[in-house]
Short mmCIF file of C-alpha atoms in Angstrom, two decimals:
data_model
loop_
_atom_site.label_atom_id
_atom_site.label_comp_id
_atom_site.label_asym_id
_atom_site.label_seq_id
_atom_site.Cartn_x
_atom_site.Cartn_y
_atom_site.Cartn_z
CA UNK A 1445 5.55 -8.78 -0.89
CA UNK A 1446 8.90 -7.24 0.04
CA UNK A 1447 11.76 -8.81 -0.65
CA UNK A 1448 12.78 -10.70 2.68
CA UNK A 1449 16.56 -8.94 3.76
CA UNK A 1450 18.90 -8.17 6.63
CA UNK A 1451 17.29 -10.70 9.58
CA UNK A 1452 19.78 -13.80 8.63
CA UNK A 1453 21.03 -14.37 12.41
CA UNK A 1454 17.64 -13.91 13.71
CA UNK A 1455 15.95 -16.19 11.15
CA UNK A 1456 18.64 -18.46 11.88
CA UNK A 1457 18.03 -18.17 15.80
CA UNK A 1458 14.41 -19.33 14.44
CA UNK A 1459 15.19 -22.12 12.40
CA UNK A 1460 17.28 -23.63 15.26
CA UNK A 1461 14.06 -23.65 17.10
CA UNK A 1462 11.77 -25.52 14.58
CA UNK A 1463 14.76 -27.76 14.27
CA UNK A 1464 14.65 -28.47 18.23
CA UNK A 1465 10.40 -29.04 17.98
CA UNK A 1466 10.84 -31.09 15.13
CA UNK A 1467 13.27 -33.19 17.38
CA UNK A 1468 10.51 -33.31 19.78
CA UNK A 1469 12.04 -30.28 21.89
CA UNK A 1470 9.64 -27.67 21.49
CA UNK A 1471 9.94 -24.08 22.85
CA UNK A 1472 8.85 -20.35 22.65
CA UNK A 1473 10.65 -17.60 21.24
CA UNK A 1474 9.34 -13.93 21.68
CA UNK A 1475 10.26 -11.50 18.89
CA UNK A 1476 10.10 -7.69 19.61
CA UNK A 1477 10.88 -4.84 18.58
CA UNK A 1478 9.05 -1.10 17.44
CA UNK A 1479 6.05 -1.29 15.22
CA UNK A 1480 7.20 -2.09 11.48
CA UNK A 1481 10.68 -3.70 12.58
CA UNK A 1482 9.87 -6.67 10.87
CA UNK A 1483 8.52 -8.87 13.19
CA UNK A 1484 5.74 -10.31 11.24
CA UNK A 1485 7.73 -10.45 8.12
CA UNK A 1486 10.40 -12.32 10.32
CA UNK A 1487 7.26 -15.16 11.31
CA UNK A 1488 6.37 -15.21 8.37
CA UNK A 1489 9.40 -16.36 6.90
CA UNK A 1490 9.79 -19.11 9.27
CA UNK A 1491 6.15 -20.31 8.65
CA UNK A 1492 7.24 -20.92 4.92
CA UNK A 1493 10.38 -22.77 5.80
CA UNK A 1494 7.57 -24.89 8.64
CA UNK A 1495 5.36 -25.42 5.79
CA UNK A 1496 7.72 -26.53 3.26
CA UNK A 1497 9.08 -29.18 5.56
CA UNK A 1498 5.53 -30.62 6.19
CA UNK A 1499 5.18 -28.61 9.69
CA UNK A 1500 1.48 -27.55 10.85
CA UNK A 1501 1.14 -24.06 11.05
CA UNK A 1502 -1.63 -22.27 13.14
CA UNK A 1503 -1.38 -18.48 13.23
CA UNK A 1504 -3.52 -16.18 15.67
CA UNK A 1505 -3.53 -12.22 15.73
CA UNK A 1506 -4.13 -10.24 18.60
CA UNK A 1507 -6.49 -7.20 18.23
CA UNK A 1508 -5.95 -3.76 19.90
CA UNK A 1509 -8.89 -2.16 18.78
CA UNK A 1510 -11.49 -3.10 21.33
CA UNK A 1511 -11.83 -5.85 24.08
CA UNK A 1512 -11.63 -9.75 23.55
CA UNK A 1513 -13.32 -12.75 25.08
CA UNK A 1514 -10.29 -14.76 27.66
CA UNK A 1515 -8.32 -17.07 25.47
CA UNK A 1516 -9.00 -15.93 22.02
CA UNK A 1517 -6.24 -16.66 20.43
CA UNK A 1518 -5.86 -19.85 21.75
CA UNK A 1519 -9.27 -20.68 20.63
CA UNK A 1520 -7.54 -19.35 16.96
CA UNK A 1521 -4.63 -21.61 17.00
CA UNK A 1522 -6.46 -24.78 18.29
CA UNK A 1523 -9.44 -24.43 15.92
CA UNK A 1524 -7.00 -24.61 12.85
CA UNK A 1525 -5.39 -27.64 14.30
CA UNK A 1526 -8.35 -29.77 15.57
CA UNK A 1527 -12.05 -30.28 15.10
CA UNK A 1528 -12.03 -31.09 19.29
CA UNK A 1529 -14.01 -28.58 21.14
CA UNK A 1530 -11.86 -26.70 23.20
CA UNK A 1531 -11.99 -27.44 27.52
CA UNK A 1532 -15.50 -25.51 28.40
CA UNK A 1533 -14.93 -24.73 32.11
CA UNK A 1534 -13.12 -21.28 32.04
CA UNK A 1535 -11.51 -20.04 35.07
CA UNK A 1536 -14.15 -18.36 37.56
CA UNK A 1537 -16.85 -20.25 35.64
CA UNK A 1538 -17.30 -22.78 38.31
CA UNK A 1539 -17.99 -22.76 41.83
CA UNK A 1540 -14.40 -23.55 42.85
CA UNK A 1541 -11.53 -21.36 44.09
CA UNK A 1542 -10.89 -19.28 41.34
CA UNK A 1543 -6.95 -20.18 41.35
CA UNK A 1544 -7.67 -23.70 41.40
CA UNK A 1545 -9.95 -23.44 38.68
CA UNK A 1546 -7.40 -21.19 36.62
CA UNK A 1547 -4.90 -23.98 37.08
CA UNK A 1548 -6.98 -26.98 36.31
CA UNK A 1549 -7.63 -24.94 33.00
CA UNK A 1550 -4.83 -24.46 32.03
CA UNK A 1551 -3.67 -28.19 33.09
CA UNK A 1552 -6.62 -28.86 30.34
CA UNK A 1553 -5.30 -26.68 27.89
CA UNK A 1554 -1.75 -28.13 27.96
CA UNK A 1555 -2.89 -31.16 27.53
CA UNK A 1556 -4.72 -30.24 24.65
CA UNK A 1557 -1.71 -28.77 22.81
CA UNK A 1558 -0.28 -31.63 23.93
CA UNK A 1559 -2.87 -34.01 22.57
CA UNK A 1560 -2.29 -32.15 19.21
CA UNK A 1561 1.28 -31.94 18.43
CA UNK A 1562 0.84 -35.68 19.20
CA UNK A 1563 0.10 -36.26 15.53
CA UNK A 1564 3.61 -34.25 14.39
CA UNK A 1565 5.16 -30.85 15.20
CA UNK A 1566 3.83 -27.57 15.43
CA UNK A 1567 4.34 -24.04 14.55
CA UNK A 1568 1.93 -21.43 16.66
CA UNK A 1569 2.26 -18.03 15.85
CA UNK A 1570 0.62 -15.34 18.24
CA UNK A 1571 1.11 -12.15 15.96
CA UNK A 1572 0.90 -8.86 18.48
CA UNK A 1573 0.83 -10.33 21.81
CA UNK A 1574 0.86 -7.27 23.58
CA UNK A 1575 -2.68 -6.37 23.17
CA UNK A 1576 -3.56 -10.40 24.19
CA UNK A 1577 -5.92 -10.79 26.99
CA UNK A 1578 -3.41 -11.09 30.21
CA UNK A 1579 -5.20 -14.44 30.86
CA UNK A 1580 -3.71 -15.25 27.90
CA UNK A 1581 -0.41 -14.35 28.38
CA UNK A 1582 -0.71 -16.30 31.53
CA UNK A 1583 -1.39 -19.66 29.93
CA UNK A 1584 1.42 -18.96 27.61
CA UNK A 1585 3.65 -18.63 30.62
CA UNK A 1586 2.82 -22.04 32.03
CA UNK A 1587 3.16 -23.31 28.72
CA UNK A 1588 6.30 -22.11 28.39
CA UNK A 1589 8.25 -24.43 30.44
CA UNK A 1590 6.39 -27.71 29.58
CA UNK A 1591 7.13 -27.53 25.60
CA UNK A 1592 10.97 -28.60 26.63
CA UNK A 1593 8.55 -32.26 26.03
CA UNK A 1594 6.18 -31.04 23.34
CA UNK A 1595 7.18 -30.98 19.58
CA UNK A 1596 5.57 -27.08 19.31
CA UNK A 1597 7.33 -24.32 18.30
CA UNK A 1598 5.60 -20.97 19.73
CA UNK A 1599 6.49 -17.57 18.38
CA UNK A 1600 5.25 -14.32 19.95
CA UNK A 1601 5.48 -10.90 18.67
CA UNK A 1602 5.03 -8.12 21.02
CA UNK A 1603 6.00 -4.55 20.56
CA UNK A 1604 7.80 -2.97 23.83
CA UNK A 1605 6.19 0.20 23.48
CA UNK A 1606 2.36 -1.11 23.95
CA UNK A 1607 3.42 -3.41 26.96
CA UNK A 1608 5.49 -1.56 29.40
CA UNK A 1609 6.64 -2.83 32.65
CA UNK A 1610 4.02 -2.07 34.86
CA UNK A 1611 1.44 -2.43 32.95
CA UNK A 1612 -0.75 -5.62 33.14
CA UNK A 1613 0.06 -7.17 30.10
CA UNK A 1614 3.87 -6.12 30.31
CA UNK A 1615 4.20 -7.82 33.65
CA UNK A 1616 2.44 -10.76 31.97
CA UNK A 1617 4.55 -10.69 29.10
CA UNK A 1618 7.82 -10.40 31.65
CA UNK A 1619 7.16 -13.94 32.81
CA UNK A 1620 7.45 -15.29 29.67
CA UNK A 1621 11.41 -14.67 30.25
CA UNK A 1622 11.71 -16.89 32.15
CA UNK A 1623 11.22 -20.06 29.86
CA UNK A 1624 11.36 -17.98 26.55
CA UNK A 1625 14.36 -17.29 23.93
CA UNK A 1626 14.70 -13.93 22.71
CA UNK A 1627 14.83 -11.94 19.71
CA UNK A 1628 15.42 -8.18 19.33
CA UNK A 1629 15.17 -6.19 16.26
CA UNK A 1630 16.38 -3.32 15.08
CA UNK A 1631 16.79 -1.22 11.88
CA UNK A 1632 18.49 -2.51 8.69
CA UNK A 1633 21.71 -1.03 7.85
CA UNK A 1634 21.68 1.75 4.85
CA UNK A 1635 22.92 -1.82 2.14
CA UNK A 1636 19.85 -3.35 3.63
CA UNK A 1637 17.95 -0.36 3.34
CA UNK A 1638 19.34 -0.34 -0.61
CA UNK A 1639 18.08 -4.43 -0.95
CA UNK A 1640 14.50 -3.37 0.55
CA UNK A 1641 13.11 -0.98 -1.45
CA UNK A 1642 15.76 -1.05 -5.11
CA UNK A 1643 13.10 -2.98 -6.54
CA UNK A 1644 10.18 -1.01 -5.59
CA UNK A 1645 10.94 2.59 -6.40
CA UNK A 1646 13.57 4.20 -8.71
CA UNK A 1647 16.26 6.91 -7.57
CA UNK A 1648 16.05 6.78 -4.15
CA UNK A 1649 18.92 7.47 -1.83
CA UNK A 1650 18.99 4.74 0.29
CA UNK A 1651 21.50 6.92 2.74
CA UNK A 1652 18.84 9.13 3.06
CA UNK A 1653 16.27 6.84 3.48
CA UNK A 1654 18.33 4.95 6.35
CA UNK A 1655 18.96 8.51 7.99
CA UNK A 1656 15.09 9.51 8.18
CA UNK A 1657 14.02 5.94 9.20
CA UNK A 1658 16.51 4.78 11.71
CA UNK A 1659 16.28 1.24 9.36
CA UNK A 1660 12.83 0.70 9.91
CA UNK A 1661 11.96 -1.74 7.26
CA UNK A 1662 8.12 -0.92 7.11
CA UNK A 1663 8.82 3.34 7.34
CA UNK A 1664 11.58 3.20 4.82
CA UNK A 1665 9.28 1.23 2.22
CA UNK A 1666 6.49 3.50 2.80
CA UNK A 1667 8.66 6.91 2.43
CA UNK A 1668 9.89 5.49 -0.88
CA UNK A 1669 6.70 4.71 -2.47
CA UNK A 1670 5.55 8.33 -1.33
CA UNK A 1671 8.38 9.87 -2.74
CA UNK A 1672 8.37 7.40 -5.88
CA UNK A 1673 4.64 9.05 -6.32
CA UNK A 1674 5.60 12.21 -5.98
CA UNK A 1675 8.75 12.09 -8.45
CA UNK A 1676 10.29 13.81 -5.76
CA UNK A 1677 13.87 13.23 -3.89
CA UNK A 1678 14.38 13.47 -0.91
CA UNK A 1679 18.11 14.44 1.12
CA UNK A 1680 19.45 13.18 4.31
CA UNK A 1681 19.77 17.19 5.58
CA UNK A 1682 15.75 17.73 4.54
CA UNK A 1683 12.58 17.35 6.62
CA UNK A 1684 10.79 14.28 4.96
CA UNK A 1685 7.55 14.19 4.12
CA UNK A 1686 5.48 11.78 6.64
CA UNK A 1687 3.21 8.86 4.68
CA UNK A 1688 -0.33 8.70 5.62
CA UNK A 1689 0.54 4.98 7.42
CA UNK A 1690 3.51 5.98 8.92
CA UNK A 1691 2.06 8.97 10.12
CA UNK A 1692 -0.89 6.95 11.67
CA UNK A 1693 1.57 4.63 13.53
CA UNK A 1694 3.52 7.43 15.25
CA UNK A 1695 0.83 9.82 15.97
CA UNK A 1696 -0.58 6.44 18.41
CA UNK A 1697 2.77 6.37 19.93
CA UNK A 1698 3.15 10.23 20.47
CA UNK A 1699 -0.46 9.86 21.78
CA UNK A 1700 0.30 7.64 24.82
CA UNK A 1701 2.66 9.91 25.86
CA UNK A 1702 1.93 12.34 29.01
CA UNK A 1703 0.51 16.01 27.80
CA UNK A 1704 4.30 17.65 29.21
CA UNK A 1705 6.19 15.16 27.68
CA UNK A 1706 4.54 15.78 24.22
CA UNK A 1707 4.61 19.75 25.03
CA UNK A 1708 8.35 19.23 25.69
CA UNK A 1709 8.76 17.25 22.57
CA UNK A 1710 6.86 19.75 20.30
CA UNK A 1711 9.58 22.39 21.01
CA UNK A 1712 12.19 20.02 20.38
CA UNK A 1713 11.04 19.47 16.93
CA UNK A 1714 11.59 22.79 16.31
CA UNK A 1715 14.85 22.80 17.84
CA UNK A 1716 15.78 19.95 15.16
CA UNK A 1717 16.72 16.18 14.80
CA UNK A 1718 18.97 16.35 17.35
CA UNK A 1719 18.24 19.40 20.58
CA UNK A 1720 19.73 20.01 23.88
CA UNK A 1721 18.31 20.67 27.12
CA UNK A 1722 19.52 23.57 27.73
CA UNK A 1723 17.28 25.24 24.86
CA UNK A 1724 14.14 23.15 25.60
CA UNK A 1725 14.77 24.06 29.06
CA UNK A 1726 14.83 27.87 28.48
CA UNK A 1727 11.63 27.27 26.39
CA UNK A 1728 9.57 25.83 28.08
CA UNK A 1729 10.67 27.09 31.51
CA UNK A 1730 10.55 23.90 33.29
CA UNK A 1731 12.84 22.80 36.43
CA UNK A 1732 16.06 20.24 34.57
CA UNK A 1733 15.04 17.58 36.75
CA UNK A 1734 11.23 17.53 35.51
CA UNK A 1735 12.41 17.85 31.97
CA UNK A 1736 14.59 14.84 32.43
CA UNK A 1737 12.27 12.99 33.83
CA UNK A 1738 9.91 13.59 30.26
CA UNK A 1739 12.58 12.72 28.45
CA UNK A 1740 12.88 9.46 29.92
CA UNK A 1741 9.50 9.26 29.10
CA UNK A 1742 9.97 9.73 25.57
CA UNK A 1743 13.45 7.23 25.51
CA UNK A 1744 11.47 4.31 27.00
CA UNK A 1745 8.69 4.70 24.22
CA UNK A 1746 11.45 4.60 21.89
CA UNK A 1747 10.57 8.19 20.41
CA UNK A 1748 14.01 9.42 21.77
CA UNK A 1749 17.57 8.80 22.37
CA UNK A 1750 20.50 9.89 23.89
CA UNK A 1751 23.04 11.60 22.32
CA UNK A 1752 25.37 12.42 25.19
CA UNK A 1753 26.32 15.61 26.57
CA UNK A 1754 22.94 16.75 27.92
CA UNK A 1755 21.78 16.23 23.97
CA UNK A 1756 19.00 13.92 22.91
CA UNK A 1757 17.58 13.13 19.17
CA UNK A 1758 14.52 11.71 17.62
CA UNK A 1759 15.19 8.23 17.46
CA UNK A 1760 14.65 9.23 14.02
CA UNK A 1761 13.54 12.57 11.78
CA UNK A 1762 10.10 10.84 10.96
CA UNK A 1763 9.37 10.89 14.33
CA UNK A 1764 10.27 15.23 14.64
CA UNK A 1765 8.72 15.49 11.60
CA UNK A 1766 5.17 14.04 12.62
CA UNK A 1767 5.66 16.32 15.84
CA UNK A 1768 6.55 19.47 13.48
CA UNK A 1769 3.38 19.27 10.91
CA UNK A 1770 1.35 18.68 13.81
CA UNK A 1771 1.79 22.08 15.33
CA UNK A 1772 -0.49 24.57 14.58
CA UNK A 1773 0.78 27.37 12.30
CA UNK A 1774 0.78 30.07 14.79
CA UNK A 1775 2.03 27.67 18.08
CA UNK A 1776 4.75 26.84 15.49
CA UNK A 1777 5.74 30.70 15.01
CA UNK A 1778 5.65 30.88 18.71
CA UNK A 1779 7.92 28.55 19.23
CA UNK A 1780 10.50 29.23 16.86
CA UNK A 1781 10.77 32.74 18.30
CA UNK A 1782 11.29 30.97 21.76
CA UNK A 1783 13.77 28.73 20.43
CA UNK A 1784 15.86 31.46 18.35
CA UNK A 1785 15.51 33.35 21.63
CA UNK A 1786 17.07 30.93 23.63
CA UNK A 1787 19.65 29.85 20.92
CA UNK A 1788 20.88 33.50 21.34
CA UNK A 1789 21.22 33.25 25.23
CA UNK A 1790 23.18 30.53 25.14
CA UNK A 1791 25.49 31.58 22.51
CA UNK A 1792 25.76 34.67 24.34
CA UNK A 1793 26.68 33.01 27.49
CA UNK A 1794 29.50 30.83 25.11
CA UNK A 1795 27.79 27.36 24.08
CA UNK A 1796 28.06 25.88 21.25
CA UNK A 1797 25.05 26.49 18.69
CA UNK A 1798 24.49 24.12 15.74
#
C-alpha cells in the first residue's frame, strides 16, 4: 500500500469525529472529491486508528456497474455487526401509504443501528455513495440528525462528478448537508507528490508529475509506475503518456459529457493544456454563448478550469492527453490545420499567440 501523505487536517477533521462517537456523540461526515483523490485511502486510515482503539468497523461499497436491491449497503454494514435479521417490511411492501410505510422503516432501521452501537461505538463506512440506491441515501439523511445520540461514526464517500445536482442521487446526497460535516479534497502539493511515489519508482520528477496530475494521488502513482516500466522520463513541457487505469477513469468521465461539449473539447486538446475561446471558437464555428455554455459543462465535471481572460485549461494535461490519443489520425490532422488556421487570424488581427 502507498505510503499514507498530505491529508493531516482532514484526517484530523476525522479523528475529531470518532473522538465525538466514542463520547457517545456520533455523526456523519461526507468525504468528496474527483475519482483517485484519496478518499478511500483517507477511510481507510481512520478505520485503522477505529480498530486500534477497540472501535467496530463495518464497511459497505456501493456498485456502479449495474442495479442494486433498496438498502444494500445497509444490509452490508448491519450484517457485519449483528446476527439480527434486518426489519422485513420494505417501503411499498405493505398495503399502507407508501410514505408512511417508508417512515416506519426507516423508524425500524434507526432503531436498529441504534440497538447496535448499544454494545460500544461504531465506525460505518459507505465507500462510493454516489452510485447508492437513492432510497438509500434517504435513510442516511434521516439518520443523519439522530446520531447527535448514537455512539456511530458514519463516513460517506461520494465523487461530485457521478452525482450532480439534479440528478436523483445528487439531490439525495444534497440533504445529507444538512446534518453532515464536510470534507473536500484536492491534489497533493508537488513535496507530497515527492513523499507518494519516492519509494515506488526511481528518477522521477515529482514537479512534473504534480504538473500532469493536478496532485491526484491515485494518477500520479500510476504515471510513475508506467514511466518506471518504461525507463522513460517524463518533463513538465511534454505530453504524458496516459496509464491503461487512468485512462479508463477519464475516458468514463469524458463519456458523460454531451457529444458538443466533447467535440469542443477535442479541438482544445489540440490547441494545448491551456486554449482560448477565441481559437476554439473560430474552429469549430459555434455562436460564444453556446461554446460557453459547453464549457461550463466541462468545469462542473471537473475536466476544465478557468484560467481568466476568456482562457480555460485542462484541469490537468492527463485529461488533454486522453482527449488527444483518442482522435483519430486523420480528424487529428484536420484539426490542427483548423487550429494553425485560426492561430494565424488572430495573430493577424493582433492577439497574443502562445
Amino acid at each position: 500500500m502507498p505510503p499514507f501523505v498530505g491529508r493531516d487536517r482532514e484526517l484530523h477533521e476525522l479523528e475529531n469525529g470518532l473522538e465525538s462517537a466514542i463520547a457517545g456523540r456520533g455523526g456523519l461526515i461526507l468525504i468528496s472529491g474527483e475519482p483517485g483523490i484519496g478518499k478511500t485511502r483517507l477511510c481507510e486510515e481512520l478505520v485503522d486508528r477505529a480498530a486500534a482503539s477497540g472501535v467496530r468497523v463495518a464497511w459497505a461499497r456501493c456498485w456502479g456497474a449495474g442495479s442494486l436491491p433498496a438498502f444494500w449497503f445497509w444490509e452490508q454494514l448491519l450484517s457485519q455487526l449483528t446476527d439480527d435479521a434486518l426489519p422485513a417490511a420494505h417501503p411499498g411492501g405493505t398495503a399502507e401509504d407508501p410514505d408512511v410505510a417508508r417512515l416506519r422503516y426507516f423508524d425500524d432501521m434507526v432503531d436498529r443501528v441504534r440497538h447496535v452501537a448499544s454494545d460500544g461505538p461504531l465506525v460505518l463506512v459507505v465507500d462510493d455513495l454516489h452510485w447508492a440506491d437513492v432510497v438509500s441515501i434517504r435513510l442516511l439523511a434521516y439518520l443523519a440528525p439522530q446520531l447527535r445520540e448514537i455512539p456511530a461514526l458514519v463516513l460517506a464517500s461520494t465523487r461530485d462528478v457521478d452525482a450532480p445536482p439534479g440528478s436523483a442521487a445528487g439531490d439525495a446526497i444534497g440533504l445529507l448537508d444538512r446534518s453532515a460535516g464536510h470534507v473536500r479534497l484536492s491534489g497533493l502539493d508537488e513535496g507530497q507528490i515527492h513523499a507518494l511515489v519516492d519509494s515506488m519508482a526511481d528518477d522521477v520528477d515529482a514537479g512534473a508529475l504534480h504538473h500532469h496530475t493536478g496532485g491526484n494521488p491515485l494518477f500520479a502513482l500510476e504515471l510513475a509506475r508506467h514511466l518506471d516500466a518504461q525507463g522513460t522520463t517524463l518533463r513538465a513541457h511534454e505530453m504524458p503518456p496516459v496509464p491503461a487505469t487512468v485512462r479508463g477513469v477519464l475516458t468514463q468521465r469524458l463519456h458523460a459529457l454531451t457529444p458538443d461539449c466533447r467535440a469542443a473539447l477535442d479541438v482544445a486538446a489540440v490547441v494545448g493544456d491551456e486554449f482560448g475561446m477565441d481559437v476554439v471558437e473560430g474552429v469549430t464555428g459555434l455562436g460564444r454563448h453556446h461554446l460557453l455554455e459547453l464549457v461550463d459543462e466541462a468545469v462542473r465535471a471537473h475536466l476544465v478550469r478557468d484560467a481568466g481572460l476568456a482562457a480555460y485549461a485542462f484541469s490537468h494535461p492527463l485529461v488533454r492527453a486522453t482527449l488527444y490519443d483518442d482522435l483519430r489520425i486523420a480528424r487529428r490532422v484536420r484539426l490542427h490545420e483548423r487550429v494553425g488556421v485560426a492561430l494565424e487570424a488572430r495573430q493577424a488581427e493582433g492577439g497574443h499567440v502562445d
